[in-house]
Every structure is written in structure tokens, then in C-alpha cells.
């Protein structure tokens, strides 16, 4: 079901991106040094849609990185809780093993 929902959402986005790429095939020059006035400036010439896709990809990577860094405290807490849970499960097993055999009613409880 999720695969169909994802396809339903991504198909129109892909269609719009393809249409934008077809409409923006003009060649543009991207200059890396805004203070240089000569033709010896560091620049690159490419179609406009390529430049737009590169900027989009950089934005996605930066957004993903920012979200990943912001969620660090939650991942750290989850690791801490997991270690505590494993420690408590081991302690419970040790305590159950230490119970006398004459208390079977306590062993059946969970």
C-alpha cells in the first residue's frame, strides 16, 4: 500500500521536473567568483535545468544533514534506553534462575 502511495506522490513530481527540464534547456554561464570582471573568472557553462537540479540536490543533502544532526539527542537516548532494557532483561533472567523450585506460580507470571 505504501509503495502505491509513494508512486502516487512521486509520479507528479517527476513529471513536473521533466517538464521544467524540457522548458529550461537554455545554456547559462555560472560564475563562481562574483568579484571578477574579466573573462578569466572561474565559471561553468551548462543548461539551466542542470544547474537547478544540482542546487536541488545540494539542498536535499543539506536538509537531510541538518535533520540528522538535530535528531542526534534522540538517537543517543534510544541507545541508552536499549542498553538499560538489555541490562534489566539480564537481571530478570538472573533473578528467575535464583528463585527456588518450590515457587512455580511465580515463574509462570510475565
PDB file of C-alpha atoms in Angstrom:
ATOM      1  CA  UNK A   1       0.000   0.000   0.000  1.00  0.00           C
ATOM      2  CA  UNK A   2       2.821   2.402   0.901  1.00  0.00           C
ATOM      3  CA  UNK A   3       4.517   1.671  -2.417  1.00  0.00           C
ATOM      4  CA  UNK A   4       1.421   2.786  -4.328  1.00  0.00           C
ATOM      5  CA  UNK A   5       1.067   5.898  -2.185  1.00  0.00           C
ATOM      6  CA  UNK A   6       4.706   6.766  -2.780  1.00  0.00           C
ATOM      7  CA  UNK A   7       4.246   6.232  -6.514  1.00  0.00           C
ATOM      8  CA  UNK A   8       1.119   8.377  -6.459  1.00  0.00           C
ATOM      9  CA  UNK A   9       3.078  11.217  -4.840  1.00  0.00           C
ATOM     10  CA  UNK A  10       6.350  10.883  -6.749  1.00  0.00           C
ATOM     11  CA  UNK A  11       4.933  10.477 -10.259  1.00  0.00           C
ATOM     12  CA  UNK A  12       3.512  14.031 -10.499  1.00  0.00           C
ATOM     13  CA  UNK A  13       6.711  15.473  -9.020  1.00  0.00           C
ATOM     14  CA  UNK A  14       8.817  13.587 -11.563  1.00  0.00           C
ATOM     15  CA  UNK A  15       6.532  14.757 -14.375  1.00  0.00           C
ATOM     16  CA  UNK A  16       6.874  18.394 -13.287  1.00  0.00           C
ATOM     17  CA  UNK A  17      10.660  18.051 -13.078  1.00  0.00           C
ATOM     18  CA  UNK A  18      10.857  16.594 -16.578  1.00  0.00           C
ATOM     19  CA  UNK A  19       8.634  19.365 -17.945  1.00  0.00           C
ATOM     20  CA  UNK A  20      10.768  22.022 -16.253  1.00  0.00           C
ATOM     21  CA  UNK A  21      13.902  20.436 -17.687  1.00  0.00           C
ATOM     22  CA  UNK A  22      12.444  20.479 -21.190  1.00  0.00           C
ATOM     23  CA  UNK A  23      11.317  24.094 -20.848  1.00  0.00           C
ATOM     24  CA  UNK A  24      14.679  25.324 -19.483  1.00  0.00           C
ATOM     25  CA  UNK A  25      17.266  23.978 -21.901  1.00  0.00           C
ATOM     26  CA  UNK A  26      18.910  27.380 -22.389  1.00  0.00           C
ATOM     27  CA  UNK A  27      22.649  27.495 -21.830  1.00  0.00           C
ATOM     28  CA  UNK A  28      23.696  29.677 -18.899  1.00  0.00           C
ATOM     29  CA  UNK A  29      27.096  30.601 -17.511  1.00  0.00           C
ATOM     30  CA  UNK A  30      27.515  30.163 -13.780  1.00  0.00           C
ATOM     31  CA  UNK A  31      30.356  32.292 -12.388  1.00  0.00           C
ATOM     32  CA  UNK A  32      31.965  31.139  -9.142  1.00  0.00           C
ATOM     33  CA  UNK A  33      33.780  34.444  -8.471  1.00  0.00           C
ATOM     34  CA  UNK A  34      31.288  37.318  -8.213  1.00  0.00           C
ATOM     35  CA  UNK A  35      34.034  39.947  -7.870  1.00  0.00           C
ATOM     36  CA  UNK A  36      35.919  39.120 -11.052  1.00  0.00           C
ATOM     37  CA  UNK A  37      35.060  41.329 -14.031  1.00  0.00           C
ATOM     38  CA  UNK A  38      37.179  39.647 -16.658  1.00  0.00           C
ATOM     39  CA  UNK A  39      36.532  36.608 -18.776  1.00  0.00           C
ATOM     40  CA  UNK A  40      39.172  34.675 -16.842  1.00  0.00           C
ATOM     41  CA  UNK A  41      36.759  34.163 -13.958  1.00  0.00           C
ATOM     42  CA  UNK A  42      36.090  30.652 -12.744  1.00  0.00           C
ATOM     43  CA  UNK A  43      32.849  29.749 -14.475  1.00  0.00           C
ATOM     44  CA  UNK A  44      30.967  26.869 -15.976  1.00  0.00           C
ATOM     45  CA  UNK A  45      28.518  26.804 -18.880  1.00  0.00           C
ATOM     46  CA  UNK A  46      25.647  24.343 -18.703  1.00  0.00           C
ATOM     47  CA  UNK A  47      21.890  24.084 -19.322  1.00  0.00           C
ATOM     48  CA  UNK A  48      19.707  25.847 -16.787  1.00  0.00           C
ATOM     49  CA  UNK A  49      17.865  22.693 -15.706  1.00  0.00           C
ATOM     50  CA  UNK A  50      21.176  21.012 -14.804  1.00  0.00           C
ATOM     51  CA  UNK A  51      22.066  23.943 -12.587  1.00  0.00           C
ATOM     52  CA  UNK A  52      18.601  23.804 -10.986  1.00  0.00           C
ATOM     53  CA  UNK A  53      18.889  20.048 -10.344  1.00  0.00           C
ATOM     54  CA  UNK A  54      22.349  20.453  -8.814  1.00  0.00           C
ATOM     55  CA  UNK A  55      21.077  23.181  -6.484  1.00  0.00           C
ATOM     56  CA  UNK A  56      18.070  20.989  -5.595  1.00  0.00           C
ATOM     57  CA  UNK A  57      20.323  18.024  -4.787  1.00  0.00           C
ATOM     58  CA  UNK A  58      22.603  20.179  -2.642  1.00  0.00           C
ATOM     59  CA  UNK A  59      19.551  21.477  -0.772  1.00  0.00           C
ATOM     60  CA  UNK A  60      18.286  17.945  -0.165  1.00  0.00           C
ATOM     61  CA  UNK A  61      21.671  16.816   1.174  1.00  0.00           C
ATOM     62  CA  UNK A  62      21.971  19.878   3.438  1.00  0.00           C
ATOM     63  CA  UNK A  63      18.411  19.411   4.730  1.00  0.00           C
ATOM     64  CA  UNK A  64      18.994  15.719   5.402  1.00  0.00           C
ATOM     65  CA  UNK A  65      22.255  16.504   7.207  1.00  0.00           C
ATOM     66  CA  UNK A  66      20.626  19.178   9.367  1.00  0.00           C
ATOM     67  CA  UNK A  67      17.776  16.826  10.310  1.00  0.00           C
ATOM     68  CA  UNK A  68      20.233  14.013  11.084  1.00  0.00           C
ATOM     69  CA  UNK A  69      22.299  16.278  13.334  1.00  0.00           C
ATOM     70  CA  UNK A  70      19.204  17.633  15.083  1.00  0.00           C
ATOM     71  CA  UNK A  71      17.977  14.105  15.867  1.00  0.00           C
ATOM     72  CA  UNK A  72      21.274  13.075  17.476  1.00  0.00           C
ATOM     73  CA  UNK A  73      19.995  13.519  21.021  1.00  0.00           C
ATOM     74  CA  UNK A  74      17.035  11.223  20.276  1.00  0.00           C
ATOM     75  CA  UNK A  75      19.294   8.502  18.845  1.00  0.00           C
ATOM     76  CA  UNK A  76      21.581   8.811  21.878  1.00  0.00           C
ATOM     77  CA  UNK A  77      18.598   8.455  24.241  1.00  0.00           C
ATOM     78  CA  UNK A  78      17.335   5.420  22.306  1.00  0.00           C
ATOM     79  CA  UNK A  79      20.741   3.729  22.626  1.00  0.00           C
ATOM     80  CA  UNK A  80      20.753   4.459  26.351  1.00  0.00           C
ATOM     81  CA  UNK A  81      17.258   3.033  26.800  1.00  0.00           C
ATOM     82  CA  UNK A  82      18.189  -0.054  24.791  1.00  0.00           C
ATOM     83  CA  UNK A  83      21.242  -0.705  26.992  1.00  0.00           C
ATOM     84  CA  UNK A  84      19.131  -0.234  30.126  1.00  0.00           C
ATOM     85  CA  UNK A  85      16.475  -2.615  28.801  1.00  0.00           C
ATOM     86  CA  UNK A  86      19.079  -5.276  27.972  1.00  0.00           C
ATOM     87  CA  UNK A  87      20.553  -4.882  31.450  1.00  0.00           C
ATOM     88  CA  UNK A  88      17.125  -5.264  33.073  1.00  0.00           C
ATOM     89  CA  UNK A  89      16.291  -8.337  30.962  1.00  0.00           C
ATOM     90  CA  UNK A  90      19.568  -9.950  32.029  1.00  0.00           C
ATOM     91  CA  UNK A  91      18.874  -9.077  35.655  1.00  0.00           C
ATOM     92  CA  UNK A  92      15.364 -10.550  35.394  1.00  0.00           C
ATOM     93  CA  UNK A  93      16.815 -13.782  33.974  1.00  0.00           C
ATOM     94  CA  UNK A  94      19.294 -13.996  36.824  1.00  0.00           C
ATOM     95  CA  UNK A  95      16.571 -13.421  39.404  1.00  0.00           C
ATOM     96  CA  UNK A  96      14.311 -16.051  37.829  1.00  0.00           C
ATOM     97  CA  UNK A  97      17.169 -18.529  37.850  1.00  0.00           C
ATOM     98  CA  UNK A  98      17.780 -17.771  41.529  1.00  0.00           C
ATOM     99  CA  UNK A  99      14.160 -18.478  42.503  1.00  0.00           C
ATOM    100  CA  UNK A 100      13.596 -21.661  44.465  1.00  0.00           C
ATOM    101  CA  UNK A 101      11.988 -24.551  42.589  1.00  0.00           C
ATOM    102  CA  UNK A 102       9.115 -24.520  45.076  1.00  0.00           C
ATOM    103  CA  UNK A 103       7.686 -21.308  43.561  1.00  0.00           C
ATOM    104  CA  UNK A 104       6.395 -22.393  40.117  1.00  0.00           C
ATOM    105  CA  UNK A 105       3.480 -19.920  40.256  1.00  0.00           C
ATOM    106  CA  UNK A 106       5.935 -17.016  40.216  1.00  0.00           C
ATOM    107  CA  UNK A 107       7.737 -18.358  37.157  1.00  0.00           C
ATOM    108  CA  UNK A 108       4.579 -18.508  35.086  1.00  0.00           C
ATOM    109  CA  UNK A 109       3.863 -14.801  35.560  1.00  0.00           C
ATOM    110  CA  UNK A 110       5.276 -12.413  32.975  1.00  0.00           C
TER     111      UNK A 110
END
